[in-house]
Short mmCIF file of C-alpha atoms in Angstrom, two decimals:
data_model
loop_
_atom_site.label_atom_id
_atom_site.label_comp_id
_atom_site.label_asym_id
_atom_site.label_seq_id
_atom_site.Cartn_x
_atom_site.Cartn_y
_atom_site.Cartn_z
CA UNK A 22 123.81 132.52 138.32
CA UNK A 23 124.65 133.69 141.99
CA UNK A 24 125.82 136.86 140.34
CA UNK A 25 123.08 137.54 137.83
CA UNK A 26 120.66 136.81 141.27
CA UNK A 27 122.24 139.61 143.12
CA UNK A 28 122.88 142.36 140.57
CA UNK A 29 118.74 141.99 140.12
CA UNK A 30 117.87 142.22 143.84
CA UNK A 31 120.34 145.33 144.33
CA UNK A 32 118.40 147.38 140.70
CA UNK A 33 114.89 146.41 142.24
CA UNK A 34 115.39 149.18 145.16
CA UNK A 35 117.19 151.53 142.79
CA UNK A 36 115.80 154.61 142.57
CA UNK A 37 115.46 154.09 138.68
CA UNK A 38 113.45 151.20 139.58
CA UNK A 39 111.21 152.36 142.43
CA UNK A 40 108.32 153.84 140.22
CA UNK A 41 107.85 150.54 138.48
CA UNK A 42 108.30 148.69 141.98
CA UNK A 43 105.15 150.46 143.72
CA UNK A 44 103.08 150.26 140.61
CA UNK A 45 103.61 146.40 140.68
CA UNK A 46 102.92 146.00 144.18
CA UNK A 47 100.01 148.50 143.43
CA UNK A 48 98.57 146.31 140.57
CA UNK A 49 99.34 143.01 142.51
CA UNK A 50 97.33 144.16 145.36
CA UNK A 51 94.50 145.30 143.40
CA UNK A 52 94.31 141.69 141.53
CA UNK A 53 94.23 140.00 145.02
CA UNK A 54 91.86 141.82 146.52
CA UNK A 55 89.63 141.66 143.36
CA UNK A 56 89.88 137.84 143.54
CA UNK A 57 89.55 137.56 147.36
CA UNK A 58 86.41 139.07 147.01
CA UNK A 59 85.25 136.97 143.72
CA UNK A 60 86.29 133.68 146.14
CA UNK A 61 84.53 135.20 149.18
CA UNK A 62 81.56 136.06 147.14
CA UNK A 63 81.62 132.51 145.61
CA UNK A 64 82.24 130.54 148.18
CA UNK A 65 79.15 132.16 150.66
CA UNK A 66 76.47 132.07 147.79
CA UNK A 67 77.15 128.25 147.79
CA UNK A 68 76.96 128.09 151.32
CA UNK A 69 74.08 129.59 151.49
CA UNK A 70 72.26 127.94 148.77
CA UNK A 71 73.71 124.58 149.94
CA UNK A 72 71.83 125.67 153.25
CA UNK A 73 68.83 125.98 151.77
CA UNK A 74 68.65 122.75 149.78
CA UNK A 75 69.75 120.67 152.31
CA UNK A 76 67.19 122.44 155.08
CA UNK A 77 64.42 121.66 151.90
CA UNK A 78 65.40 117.88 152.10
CA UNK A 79 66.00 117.59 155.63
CA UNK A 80 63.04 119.67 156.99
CA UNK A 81 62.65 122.50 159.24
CA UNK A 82 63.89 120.44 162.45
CA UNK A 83 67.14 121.51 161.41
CA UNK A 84 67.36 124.48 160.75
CA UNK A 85 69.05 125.82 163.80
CA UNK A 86 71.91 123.03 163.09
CA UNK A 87 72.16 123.90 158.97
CA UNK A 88 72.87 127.71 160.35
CA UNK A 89 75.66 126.88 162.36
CA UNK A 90 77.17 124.57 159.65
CA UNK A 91 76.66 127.29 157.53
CA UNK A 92 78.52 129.84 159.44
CA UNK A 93 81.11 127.33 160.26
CA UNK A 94 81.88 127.01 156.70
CA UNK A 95 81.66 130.68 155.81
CA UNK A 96 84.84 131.57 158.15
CA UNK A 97 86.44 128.43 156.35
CA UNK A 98 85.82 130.17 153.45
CA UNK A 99 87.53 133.19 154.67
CA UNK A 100 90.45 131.66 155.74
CA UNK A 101 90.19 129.64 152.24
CA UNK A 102 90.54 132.74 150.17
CA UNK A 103 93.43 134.02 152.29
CA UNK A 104 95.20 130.93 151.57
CA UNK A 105 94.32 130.53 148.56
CA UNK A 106 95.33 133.94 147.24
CA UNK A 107 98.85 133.37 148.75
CA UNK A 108 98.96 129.96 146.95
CA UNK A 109 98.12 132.32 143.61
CA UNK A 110 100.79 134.68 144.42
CA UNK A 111 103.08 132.85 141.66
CA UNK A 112 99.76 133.17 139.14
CA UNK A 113 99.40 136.92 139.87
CA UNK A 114 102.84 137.69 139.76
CA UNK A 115 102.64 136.38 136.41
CA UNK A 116 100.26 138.79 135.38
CA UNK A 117 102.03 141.54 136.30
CA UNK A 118 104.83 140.59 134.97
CA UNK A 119 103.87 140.85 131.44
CA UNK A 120 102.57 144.00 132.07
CA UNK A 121 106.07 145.74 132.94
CA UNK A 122 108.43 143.32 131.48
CA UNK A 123 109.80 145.97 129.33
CA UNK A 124 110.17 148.90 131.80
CA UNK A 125 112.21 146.21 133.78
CA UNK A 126 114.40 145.19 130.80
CA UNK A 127 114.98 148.18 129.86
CA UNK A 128 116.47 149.26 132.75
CA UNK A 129 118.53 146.30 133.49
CA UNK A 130 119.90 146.35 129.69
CA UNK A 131 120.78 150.35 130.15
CA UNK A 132 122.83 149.89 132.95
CA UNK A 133 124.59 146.22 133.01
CA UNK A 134 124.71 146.08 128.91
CA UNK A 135 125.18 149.22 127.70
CA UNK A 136 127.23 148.68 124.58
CA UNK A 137 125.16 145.96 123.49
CA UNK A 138 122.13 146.32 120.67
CA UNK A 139 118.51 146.64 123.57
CA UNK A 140 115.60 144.22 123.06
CA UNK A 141 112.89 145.29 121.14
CA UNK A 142 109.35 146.32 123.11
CA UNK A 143 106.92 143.43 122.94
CA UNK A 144 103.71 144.29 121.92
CA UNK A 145 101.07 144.59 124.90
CA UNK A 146 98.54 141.84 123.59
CA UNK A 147 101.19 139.68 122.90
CA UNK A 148 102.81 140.48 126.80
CA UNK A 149 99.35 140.06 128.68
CA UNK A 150 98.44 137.14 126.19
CA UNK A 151 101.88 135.13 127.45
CA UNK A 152 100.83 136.28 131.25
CA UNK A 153 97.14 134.97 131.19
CA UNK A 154 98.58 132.09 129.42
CA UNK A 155 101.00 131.14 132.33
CA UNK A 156 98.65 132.23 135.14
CA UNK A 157 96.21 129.69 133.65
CA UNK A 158 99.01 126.94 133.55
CA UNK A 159 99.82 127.73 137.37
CA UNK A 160 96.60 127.76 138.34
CA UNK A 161 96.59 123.84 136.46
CA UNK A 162 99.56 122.72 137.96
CA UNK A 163 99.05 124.00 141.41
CA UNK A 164 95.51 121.87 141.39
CA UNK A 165 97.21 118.73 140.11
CA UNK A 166 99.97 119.17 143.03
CA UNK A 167 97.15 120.54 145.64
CA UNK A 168 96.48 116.72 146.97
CA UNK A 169 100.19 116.39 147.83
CA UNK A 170 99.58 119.11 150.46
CA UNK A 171 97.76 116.32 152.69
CA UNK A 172 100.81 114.62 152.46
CA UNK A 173 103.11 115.84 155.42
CA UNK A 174 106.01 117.47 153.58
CA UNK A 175 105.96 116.20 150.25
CA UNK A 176 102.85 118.84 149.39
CA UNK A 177 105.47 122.10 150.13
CA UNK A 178 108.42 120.34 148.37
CA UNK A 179 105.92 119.37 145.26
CA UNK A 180 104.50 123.17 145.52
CA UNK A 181 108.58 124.64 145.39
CA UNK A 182 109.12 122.57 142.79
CA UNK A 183 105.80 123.40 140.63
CA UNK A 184 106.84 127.13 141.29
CA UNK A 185 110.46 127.12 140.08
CA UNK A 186 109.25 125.52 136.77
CA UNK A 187 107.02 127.54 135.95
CA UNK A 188 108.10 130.99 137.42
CA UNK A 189 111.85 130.03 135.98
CA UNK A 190 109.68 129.40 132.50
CA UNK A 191 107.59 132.28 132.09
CA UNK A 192 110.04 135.53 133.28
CA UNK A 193 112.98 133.34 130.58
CA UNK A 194 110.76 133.69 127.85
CA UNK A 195 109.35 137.33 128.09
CA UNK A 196 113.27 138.07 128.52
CA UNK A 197 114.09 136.07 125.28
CA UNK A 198 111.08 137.61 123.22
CA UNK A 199 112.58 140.77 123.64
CA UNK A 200 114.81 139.57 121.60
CA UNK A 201 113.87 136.52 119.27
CA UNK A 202 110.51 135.01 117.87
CA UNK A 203 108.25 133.78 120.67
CA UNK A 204 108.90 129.99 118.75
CA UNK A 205 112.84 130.65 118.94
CA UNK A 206 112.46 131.75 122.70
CA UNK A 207 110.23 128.88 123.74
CA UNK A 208 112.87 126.63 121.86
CA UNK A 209 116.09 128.20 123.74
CA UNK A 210 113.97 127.61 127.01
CA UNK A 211 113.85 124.18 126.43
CA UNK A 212 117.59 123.58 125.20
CA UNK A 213 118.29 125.06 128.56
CA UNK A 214 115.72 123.23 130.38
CA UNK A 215 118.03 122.53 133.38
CA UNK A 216 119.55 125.64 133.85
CA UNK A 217 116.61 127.85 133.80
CA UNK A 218 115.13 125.44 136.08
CA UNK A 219 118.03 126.41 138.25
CA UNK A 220 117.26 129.79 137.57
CA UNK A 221 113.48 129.73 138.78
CA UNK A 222 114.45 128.50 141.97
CA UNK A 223 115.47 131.35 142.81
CA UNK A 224 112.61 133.09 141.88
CA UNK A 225 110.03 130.56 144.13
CA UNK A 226 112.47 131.32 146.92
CA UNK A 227 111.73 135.19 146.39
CA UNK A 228 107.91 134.24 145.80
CA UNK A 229 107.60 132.95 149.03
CA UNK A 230 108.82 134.89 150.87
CA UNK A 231 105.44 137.21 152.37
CA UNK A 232 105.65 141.19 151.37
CA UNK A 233 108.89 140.50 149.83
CA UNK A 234 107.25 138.36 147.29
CA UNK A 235 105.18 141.50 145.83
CA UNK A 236 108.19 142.20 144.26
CA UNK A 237 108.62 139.25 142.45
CA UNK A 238 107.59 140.55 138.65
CA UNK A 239 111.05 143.46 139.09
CA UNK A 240 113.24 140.55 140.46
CA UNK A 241 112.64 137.57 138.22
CA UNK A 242 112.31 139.89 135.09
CA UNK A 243 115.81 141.65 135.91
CA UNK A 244 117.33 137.93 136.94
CA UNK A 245 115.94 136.27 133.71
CA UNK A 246 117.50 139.22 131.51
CA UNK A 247 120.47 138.35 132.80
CA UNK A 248 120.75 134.55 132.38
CA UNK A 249 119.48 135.20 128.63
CA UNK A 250 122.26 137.71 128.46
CA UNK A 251 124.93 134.54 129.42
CA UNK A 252 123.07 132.08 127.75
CA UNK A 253 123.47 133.99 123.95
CA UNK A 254 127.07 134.21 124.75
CA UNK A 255 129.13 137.20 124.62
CA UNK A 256 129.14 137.36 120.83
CA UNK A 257 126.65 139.52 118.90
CA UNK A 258 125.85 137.40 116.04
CA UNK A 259 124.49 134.96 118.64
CA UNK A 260 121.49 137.75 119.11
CA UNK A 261 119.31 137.52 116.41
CA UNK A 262 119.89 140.25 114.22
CA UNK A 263 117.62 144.28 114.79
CA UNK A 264 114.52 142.98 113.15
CA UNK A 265 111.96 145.71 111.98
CA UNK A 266 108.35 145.95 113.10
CA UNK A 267 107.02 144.64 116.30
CA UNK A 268 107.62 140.95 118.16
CA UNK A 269 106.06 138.13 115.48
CA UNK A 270 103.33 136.65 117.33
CA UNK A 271 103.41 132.90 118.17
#
């Protein structure tokens, strides 16, 4: 696992590899400013319309008051959304991810397995559909967990935890589909449970890592291809065999 962690983090700076790197940081930039400014935007119509209902119940008197509270809570908000989109770093990584899986894979499978049969290209709707899919589910899990942030500690543990799940999840899978079923992927996922959870820890110690964790979708796709590489085993028929057509859908 050490092995397959440090054969990905020496391709992501390849030269091979650079184009794809700056176009995911590009796209991963683009999707947190888009929803940093969605949040902002969010967050300061409420404050100001919470102004203005609670100056309509509590009278003109306090108006002066309701103003400062309301500027009080838009830098909150601010800070909120800065927060917040590093929280949803994991969620937009995700994204991203299933947009250059394949470029990724290809790439690690053309220079570590070069005698061996190369996934097949997963269709795009079935790529971003897996992405949205897991962004949603972080976004879920990370609100179930968010109350264990209060809690001295336990909230960043709780948080690590959350992220190595589901980051060690999602990048196994879009390197299994490549080559299996999306039902036969999701299936080996779970029979490894343990050791991709192993896997993905690596991965939310790469996520959170700021600047560095741009990076993520090249590293965890390029790690993942390798532990699906050593968990088929080293025999062929243990691939599925060259199916024709594109990835069945789930």
């Amino acid at each position: 696992m050490l092995d397959a962690a440090v054969k990905a983090l020496s391709q992501i700076l390849s030269p091979p590899m650079r184009s794809i790197l700056w176009r995911s940081i590009g796209l991963a930039l683009a999707l947190i400013v888009v929803l940093a400014i969605g949040l902002q935007r969010l967050l300061s119509w409420l404050a100001v319309y919470g102004q203005g209902w609670a100056e309509a119940m509590l009278g003109p008197g306090f108006h002066t008051s309701l103003n400062v509270l309301a500027w009080i809570i838009s830098i909150a908000a601010g800070l909120g959304v800065v927060l917040g989109a590093v929280f949803l770093m994991p969620a937009i990584t995700s994204l991203v991810a299933s947009v250059f899986v394949d470029d990724v894979a290809d790439h690690v499978e053309r220079e570590h397995y070069p005698a061996e049969r190369p996934g097949m290209a997963l269709p795009f709707g079935l790529a971003i559909t897996e992405g949205i899919k897991f962004a949603l589910l972080t976004i879920l899990v990370y609100l179930i967990a968010l109350p264990f942030v209060f809690i001295a500690g336990i909230g960043f543990i709780a948080f690590f935890i959350a992220t190595a799940w589901l980051l060690g999840r999602e990048y196994f899978e879009l390197a299994a589909m490549r080559f299996r079923p999306p039902a036969e992927a999701k299936a080996m996922r779970k029979d490894n449970a343990a050791t991709i959870f192993a896997a993905g820890l690596f991965i939310a110690a790469f996520v959170s890592i700021p600047i560095v964790n741009l990076a993520t979708p090249l590293f965890g796709m390029a790690f993942m291809v390798h532990m699906h590489k050593r968990l088929s085993g080293p025999r062929p028929e243990l691939i599925d065999p060259v199916r024709k057509g594109s990835v069945p859908a789930a």
